[in-house]
Every structure is written in structure tokens, then in C-alpha cells.
Short mmCIF file of C-alpha atoms in Angstrom, two decimals:
data_model
loop_
_atom_site.label_atom_id
_atom_site.label_comp_id
_atom_site.label_asym_id
_atom_site.label_seq_id
_atom_site.Cartn_x
_atom_site.Cartn_y
_atom_site.Cartn_z
CA MET V 267 30.59 32.37 -1.38
CA GLN V 268 29.47 31.53 2.03
CA SER V 269 28.38 28.15 0.60
CA LEU V 270 31.98 27.15 0.41
CA ILE V 271 32.49 27.41 4.20
CA GLY V 272 32.51 24.18 6.09
CA THR V 273 32.82 20.62 4.81
CA GLY V 274 32.45 19.59 1.22
CA VAL V 275 32.93 16.01 0.05
CA ALA V 276 34.35 14.76 -3.24
CA LEU V 277 31.67 12.10 -4.07
CA VAL V 278 32.80 8.76 -5.51
CA THR V 279 31.06 6.98 -8.45
CA PRO V 280 29.78 3.78 -7.09
CA PHE V 281 30.03 0.77 -9.42
CA LYS V 282 28.12 -2.56 -9.37
CA LYS V 283 30.25 -5.76 -9.52
CA ASP V 284 29.95 -5.69 -13.29
CA PHE V 285 31.62 -2.10 -13.29
CA SER V 286 28.43 -0.28 -14.33
CA VAL V 287 27.48 2.84 -12.64
CA ASP V 288 25.24 2.05 -9.60
CA THR V 289 22.82 5.04 -9.43
CA GLU V 290 20.86 3.54 -6.56
CA ALA V 291 24.03 3.47 -4.48
CA LEU V 292 24.88 6.96 -5.54
CA ILE V 293 21.45 8.11 -4.31
CA GLN V 294 22.09 6.45 -0.88
CA ILE V 295 25.55 8.01 -0.69
CA VAL V 296 24.17 11.58 -1.39
CA ASN V 297 21.49 11.14 1.25
CA PHE V 298 24.07 9.83 3.77
CA GLN V 299 25.99 13.02 3.38
CA ILE V 300 23.06 15.25 3.67
CA ASP V 301 21.62 13.45 6.69
CA ASN V 302 24.87 13.74 8.56
CA GLY V 303 25.69 17.30 8.35
CA ILE V 304 27.87 17.83 5.17
CA ASP V 305 27.68 21.40 3.87
CA TYR V 306 28.13 20.95 0.09
CA LEU V 307 28.77 18.26 -2.50
CA VAL V 308 31.53 18.04 -5.21
CA VAL V 309 30.39 16.23 -8.34
CA LEU V 310 32.97 14.58 -10.70
CA GLY V 311 36.03 15.49 -8.82
CA THR V 312 39.06 13.15 -9.25
CA THR V 313 37.68 10.87 -6.45
CA ALA V 314 34.84 10.12 -8.71
CA GLU V 315 37.16 8.17 -11.11
CA ASN V 316 35.97 10.51 -13.77
CA ALA V 317 39.07 9.62 -15.90
CA THR V 318 37.51 6.18 -16.35
CA LEU V 319 33.99 7.36 -17.12
CA SER V 320 32.48 7.75 -20.55
CA GLN V 321 30.78 11.01 -21.35
CA ASP V 322 27.35 9.38 -21.15
CA GLU V 323 28.29 8.08 -17.65
CA LYS V 324 29.41 11.50 -16.52
CA GLU V 325 26.04 12.89 -17.57
CA LEU V 326 24.32 10.08 -15.63
CA VAL V 327 26.28 10.79 -12.57
CA ILE V 328 25.66 14.46 -12.72
CA GLN V 329 21.89 14.21 -13.23
CA THR V 330 21.61 11.29 -10.57
CA ILE V 331 23.27 13.77 -8.02
CA ILE V 332 21.20 16.70 -9.00
CA ASP V 333 17.98 14.65 -8.67
CA ALA V 334 18.93 13.05 -5.40
CA ASN V 335 20.08 16.43 -3.79
CA LYS V 336 16.74 18.16 -4.65
CA GLY V 337 18.32 21.48 -4.00
CA ARG V 338 19.22 20.71 -0.45
CA LEU V 339 22.88 21.47 -0.56
CA PRO V 340 25.12 23.60 -2.84
CA LEU V 341 26.73 21.61 -5.65
CA VAL V 342 30.12 22.09 -7.10
CA LEU V 343 31.25 20.41 -10.48
CA GLY V 344 34.56 19.22 -11.30
CA VAL V 345 35.69 20.65 -14.74
CA GLY V 346 39.32 20.46 -15.36
CA GLY V 347 42.04 18.82 -17.50
CA ASN V 348 45.43 19.20 -19.14
CA ASN V 349 44.04 20.45 -22.49
CA THR V 350 43.00 24.05 -21.90
CA LEU V 351 40.90 24.25 -25.06
CA GLU V 352 38.83 21.24 -24.14
CA VAL V 353 38.19 22.64 -20.66
CA VAL V 354 37.15 25.97 -22.16
CA LYS V 355 34.86 24.20 -24.63
CA GLU V 356 33.22 22.19 -21.86
CA LEU V 357 32.56 25.37 -19.81
CA LYS V 358 31.08 27.09 -22.71
CA GLU V 359 28.81 24.18 -23.67
CA ARG V 360 27.70 22.75 -20.41
CA ASP V 361 24.70 23.90 -18.46
CA LEU V 362 26.06 25.06 -15.13
CA SER V 363 22.91 26.31 -13.62
CA SER V 364 22.58 23.75 -10.93
CA PHE V 365 26.01 24.41 -9.49
CA VAL V 366 27.52 27.20 -7.34
CA ALA V 367 31.01 26.83 -8.53
CA ILE V 368 33.43 24.61 -10.62
CA LEU V 369 36.37 22.97 -9.15
CA SER V 370 39.32 22.99 -11.67
CA VAL V 371 42.47 20.96 -11.16
CA SER V 372 45.79 22.42 -12.20
CA PRO V 373 47.00 20.88 -15.45
CA TYR V 374 48.48 17.47 -14.87
CA TYR V 375 51.38 15.60 -16.55
CA ASN V 376 52.28 18.61 -18.91
CA LYS V 377 54.19 20.19 -16.07
CA PRO V 378 53.57 23.73 -17.09
CA THR V 379 55.53 26.61 -15.89
CA GLN V 380 53.78 28.99 -13.39
CA GLU V 381 53.06 31.32 -16.26
CA GLY V 382 51.55 28.41 -18.01
CA VAL V 383 49.34 27.58 -15.08
CA TYR V 384 48.28 31.32 -14.89
CA GLN V 385 47.47 31.40 -18.55
CA HIS V 386 45.36 28.15 -18.15
CA PHE V 387 43.29 29.36 -15.36
CA LYS V 388 42.91 32.87 -17.08
CA ALA V 389 41.27 31.05 -19.94
CA VAL V 390 39.12 29.05 -17.51
CA ALA V 391 38.07 32.10 -15.54
CA ASN V 392 37.09 33.94 -18.77
CA ALA V 393 35.03 30.90 -20.02
CA SER V 394 33.26 30.06 -16.77
CA SER V 395 29.81 31.60 -16.13
CA ILE V 396 30.01 30.69 -12.36
CA PRO V 397 32.75 31.03 -9.77
CA VAL V 398 35.95 28.97 -10.05
CA ILE V 399 37.74 26.96 -7.32
CA LEU V 400 41.39 26.29 -8.20
CA TYR V 401 42.72 22.80 -7.20
CA ASN V 402 46.33 22.31 -6.39
CA VAL V 403 47.30 18.71 -5.90
CA PRO V 404 51.03 18.32 -7.03
CA GLY V 405 51.17 14.74 -5.85
CA ARG V 406 48.80 13.91 -8.68
CA THR V 407 49.56 16.72 -11.19
CA GLY V 408 53.38 16.56 -11.11
CA SER V 409 53.62 20.36 -10.63
CA ASN V 410 52.95 22.62 -7.60
CA MET V 411 50.94 25.80 -8.14
CA LEU V 412 52.93 28.37 -6.05
CA PRO V 413 51.16 30.81 -3.74
CA SER V 414 52.34 33.67 -5.84
CA THR V 415 50.54 32.25 -8.85
CA VAL V 416 47.46 31.60 -6.82
CA LEU V 417 47.33 35.05 -5.46
CA ARG V 418 47.99 36.59 -8.83
CA LEU V 419 44.95 34.68 -10.15
CA ALA V 420 42.88 35.66 -7.10
CA ASN V 421 43.62 39.30 -7.56
CA ASP V 422 43.17 39.44 -11.26
CA PHE V 423 39.90 37.49 -11.70
CA LYS V 424 36.90 38.08 -9.44
CA ASN V 425 35.31 34.95 -10.26
CA ILE V 426 38.28 32.90 -8.95
CA VAL V 427 36.99 32.61 -5.53
CA ALA V 428 38.87 29.81 -3.71
CA ILE V 429 41.55 27.22 -3.88
CA LYS V 430 41.52 23.55 -2.70
CA GLU V 431 44.96 23.31 -1.47
CA ALA V 432 46.25 19.72 -1.37
CA ALA V 433 49.89 20.11 -1.47
CA GLY V 434 50.23 18.78 2.03
CA ASP V 435 52.35 21.73 2.97
CA ILE V 436 50.97 23.65 6.02
CA VAL V 437 53.36 26.49 5.43
CA GLN V 438 52.22 26.94 1.85
CA ALA V 439 48.66 27.08 3.02
CA MET V 440 49.46 29.54 5.65
CA LYS V 441 51.13 31.86 3.18
CA LEU V 442 47.95 31.77 1.00
CA ILE V 443 45.79 32.52 4.13
CA GLN V 444 48.13 35.28 5.15
CA ASN V 445 48.19 37.05 1.77
CA LYS V 446 44.83 36.15 0.09
CA PRO V 447 42.35 38.98 -0.95
CA GLU V 448 39.41 39.50 1.15
CA GLY V 449 36.72 37.00 0.51
CA PHE V 450 38.92 34.50 -1.16
CA HIS V 451 38.70 30.93 0.46
CA VAL V 452 41.45 28.68 1.28
CA ILE V 453 40.01 25.19 1.45
CA SER V 454 42.01 22.11 2.67
CA GLY V 455 42.29 19.35 0.21
CA ASP V 456 44.20 17.17 2.65
CA ASP V 457 42.15 15.56 5.37
CA MET V 458 45.01 15.15 7.74
CA VAL V 459 45.78 18.87 7.98
CA THR V 460 42.22 20.13 7.58
CA LEU V 461 41.95 21.24 11.26
CA PRO V 462 45.23 23.11 11.36
CA ILE V 463 44.38 24.90 8.05
CA VAL V 464 40.91 25.85 9.50
CA LEU V 465 42.43 27.04 12.71
CA ALA V 466 44.96 29.17 10.80
CA GLY V 467 42.13 30.92 8.88
CA GLY V 468 41.06 28.47 6.25
CA SER V 469 37.34 28.06 5.22
CA GLY V 470 37.07 24.33 5.54
CA VAL V 471 37.70 21.31 3.43
CA ILE V 472 36.83 19.29 0.39
CA SER V 473 37.12 15.89 1.91
CA VAL V 474 37.46 12.21 1.18
CA ILE V 475 37.26 10.89 4.80
CA GLY V 476 34.19 13.07 5.29
CA GLU V 477 32.35 10.93 2.84
CA GLY V 478 32.69 7.95 5.03
CA PHE V 479 32.38 9.65 8.41
CA PRO V 480 30.34 12.82 7.64
CA ARG V 481 28.97 13.48 11.03
CA GLN V 482 32.34 13.31 12.86
CA PHE V 483 34.34 15.12 10.24
CA SER V 484 31.84 17.90 9.66
CA ASP V 485 31.45 18.41 13.35
CA MET V 486 35.28 18.63 13.61
CA VAL V 487 35.31 21.52 10.96
CA ARG V 488 32.44 23.37 12.65
CA LEU V 489 34.21 23.14 15.93
CA GLY V 490 37.46 24.49 14.32
CA LEU V 491 35.57 27.31 12.65
CA ASP V 492 34.10 28.25 16.02
CA ARG V 493 37.53 28.14 17.57
CA LYS V 494 36.64 25.28 19.96
CA VAL V 495 40.04 23.89 19.63
CA ASP V 496 40.22 21.09 22.16
CA GLU V 497 36.78 19.63 21.20
CA ALA V 498 37.87 19.84 17.44
CA TYR V 499 41.14 17.95 18.18
CA LYS V 500 39.27 15.20 19.85
CA LEU V 501 37.46 14.40 16.66
CA HIS V 502 40.65 14.93 14.58
CA TYR V 503 42.64 12.30 16.64
CA LEU V 504 39.50 10.02 16.57
CA LEU V 505 39.68 9.89 12.76
CA THR V 506 43.54 10.01 12.06
CA ASP V 507 44.02 6.27 11.79
CA ALA V 508 41.05 6.02 9.34
CA ILE V 509 42.51 8.90 7.38
CA ASP V 510 45.87 7.05 6.89
CA MET V 511 44.03 3.72 6.13
CA ILE V 512 41.66 5.15 3.36
CA PHE V 513 44.66 6.53 1.40
CA GLU V 514 46.97 3.48 2.13
CA GLN V 515 46.09 1.68 -1.12
CA GLY V 516 44.86 4.43 -3.22
CA ASN V 517 41.80 6.77 -3.59
CA PRO V 518 38.99 6.01 -3.85
CA ALA V 519 39.59 2.34 -3.05
CA GLY V 520 39.85 2.99 0.62
CA ILE V 521 36.70 5.13 0.95
CA LYS V 522 34.76 2.66 -1.23
CA GLU V 523 35.70 -0.06 1.20
CA VAL V 524 34.24 2.03 4.04
CA HIS V 525 31.12 2.49 2.06
CA LYS V 526 30.78 -1.33 1.60
CA ILE V 527 31.26 -1.79 5.35
CA LEU V 528 28.56 0.75 5.96
CA GLY V 529 26.14 -1.00 3.56
CA LEU V 530 26.04 1.99 1.04
CA SER V 531 27.74 0.40 -2.15
CA GLU V 532 30.05 -2.12 -3.46
CA ASN V 533 33.74 -1.51 -3.16
CA THR V 534 34.25 -1.83 -6.90
CA VAL V 535 36.82 0.41 -8.64
CA ARG V 536 37.78 0.51 -12.28
CA LEU V 537 41.26 -0.37 -13.59
CA PRO V 538 43.92 0.69 -13.25
CA LEU V 539 42.74 0.90 -9.66
CA VAL V 540 42.05 -2.19 -7.72
CA SER V 541 40.05 -2.85 -4.47
CA VAL V 542 41.97 -2.85 -1.24
CA ASP V 543 43.48 -6.15 0.09
CA GLN V 544 41.86 -8.24 2.73
CA ASP V 545 44.19 -7.01 5.44
CA LEU V 546 43.30 -3.45 4.91
CA ALA V 547 39.60 -4.36 4.62
CA ASN V 548 39.66 -5.99 7.98
CA ARG V 549 41.33 -3.14 9.69
CA LEU V 550 38.88 -0.65 8.21
CA SER V 551 36.00 -2.88 9.34
CA ILE V 552 37.42 -2.98 12.93
CA PHE V 553 37.62 0.77 12.87
CA VAL V 554 34.21 1.35 11.66
CA LYS V 555 32.76 -0.97 14.09
CA SER V 556 34.72 0.57 16.99
CA LEU V 557 33.57 4.04 15.98
#
């Protein structure tokens, strides 16, 4: 799975002011990523606001991205949820031929035990015809997938090939890197600690900030992978204020404001999310212009 090394971005779903899916803006965003050095694209991750999309809208987003990409970059599809049977059903019924892997979030809200998490992903692995990237994001799901559970899954199922680790805990990430089986990828899911994770032996990132500043962020990751530490940290510190700002009032409201400033799309989000306030919009605008 060399295609998972480097910088992936979790694509937003741009909406028009009337809240309908803006396919023209989505094509622009896809091309912006490709033109500026991103290594792979994640379709319908949680940043895509897929919880607010109808099934028809999800199909529209998927097909628009496939068509816009034109086979230029590897694609990863988000397929996850807190109803294991429904996730398995989707994996068995969906055409996954355009994707190199699925990204599957740990079950949210239910707060399963570690054994429950293991059994969930066992079912996912058995149902998926393509490789699986686990996604641990306890700040969203309400439960942390422990390194022992991740490593058990990685050792037991050959098609579980990576984890997007977004616990915000560098020690936990380092334990995964230290003990992972050969070929298993530890991918940062937290933009602020991406470079430390890469330098510790991680494979890269699935990013949000990279969607707004793809050239700088993907260059930082490449420099980190090449062990050019000082040069990489210059780019890291160039973007740290922006990383804080884009998450200050929720994701993807912040990155959508960046896209608006860049002229890629509207900043529209669907309830229960709301657009960033004017103060944050002004600060982001100042940052983008200064960059």
C-alpha cells in the first residue's frame, strides 16, 4: 500500500447557498489538490458532512470525484458507522473498484468495549473486498481504540493495512509505530502532530488543513519522510496558526471558509453546523493573504 504514504486529504462536500451539492466547486477542489501535490484523496470522510447527505447525494459526490480525478490519484472511500450490519451491507453491495482502500471510523456513540471494537472491525475486514484503514478519533466517537486492539486487528487480518490515528496523543501513536507489523501504516489524523508522527516513523497524514494549503502541507510531509527536519519544521510552523483557526469553530466550517477566500467554493455548511463568525473569517483572510 505505497499509495497511502504521503498526504491524503479528506475532501469536503461543497454546498451552494441554497444548501444543494455544488458539483462544479467539488471539481475545482479536486483539481486544486491534484495540481498542488496531494498524494491521494479521501471521499466521504467525516469532513464531507456525510451525516447530512442523502444516499442520492452521496452517490453524486462519489461519481463527481471519480470523474474529476480521472485516475490521476488513488482514492479512498469512507465507509463506517455505528451499526455494524449496515456497514457490512454497504461493503458487500457497493462497487469499490475505483478505490484503493476504505476508511472506516470506529463505532461512535455506542461506546463499545475493546472487544466490541475488535468484533466490529473483524466483520468489516471480512466484508471488504479492498484494504481497510481503521480510523480512531475518540474526540468524535466517545471511545478510544487502544493500541492493543489496533495491533490485534493488524496482525489478525491482512487486509487491515493502516490506521488513521486522531487521538491527539503522540505517545499512543508512537506505541503503534513501535509495535506495528511490517507494512502496516500509521497515518496521522491530527494536522498539528503530523510532522512529529512522520518523524517517529509514521507514513503521512489524512489532512484537513492540507485541503486549503495543499502545496505547503504536502511539501512538509515529504520533507519529513525524507528526514529533512529543519526544512519540514519551517513549513510546520508556517501553518500552525491556520491549523488552530480552521478547527476553532468546528470542522469543516473553518476549511470551507478558506475555500471561499481562495475562490473555490461557498462557505456553506449544513445544520447543525454553522459557518464561522466574521471575526474568524477576517483572521483566516489575513492569514491566506499573508501566505
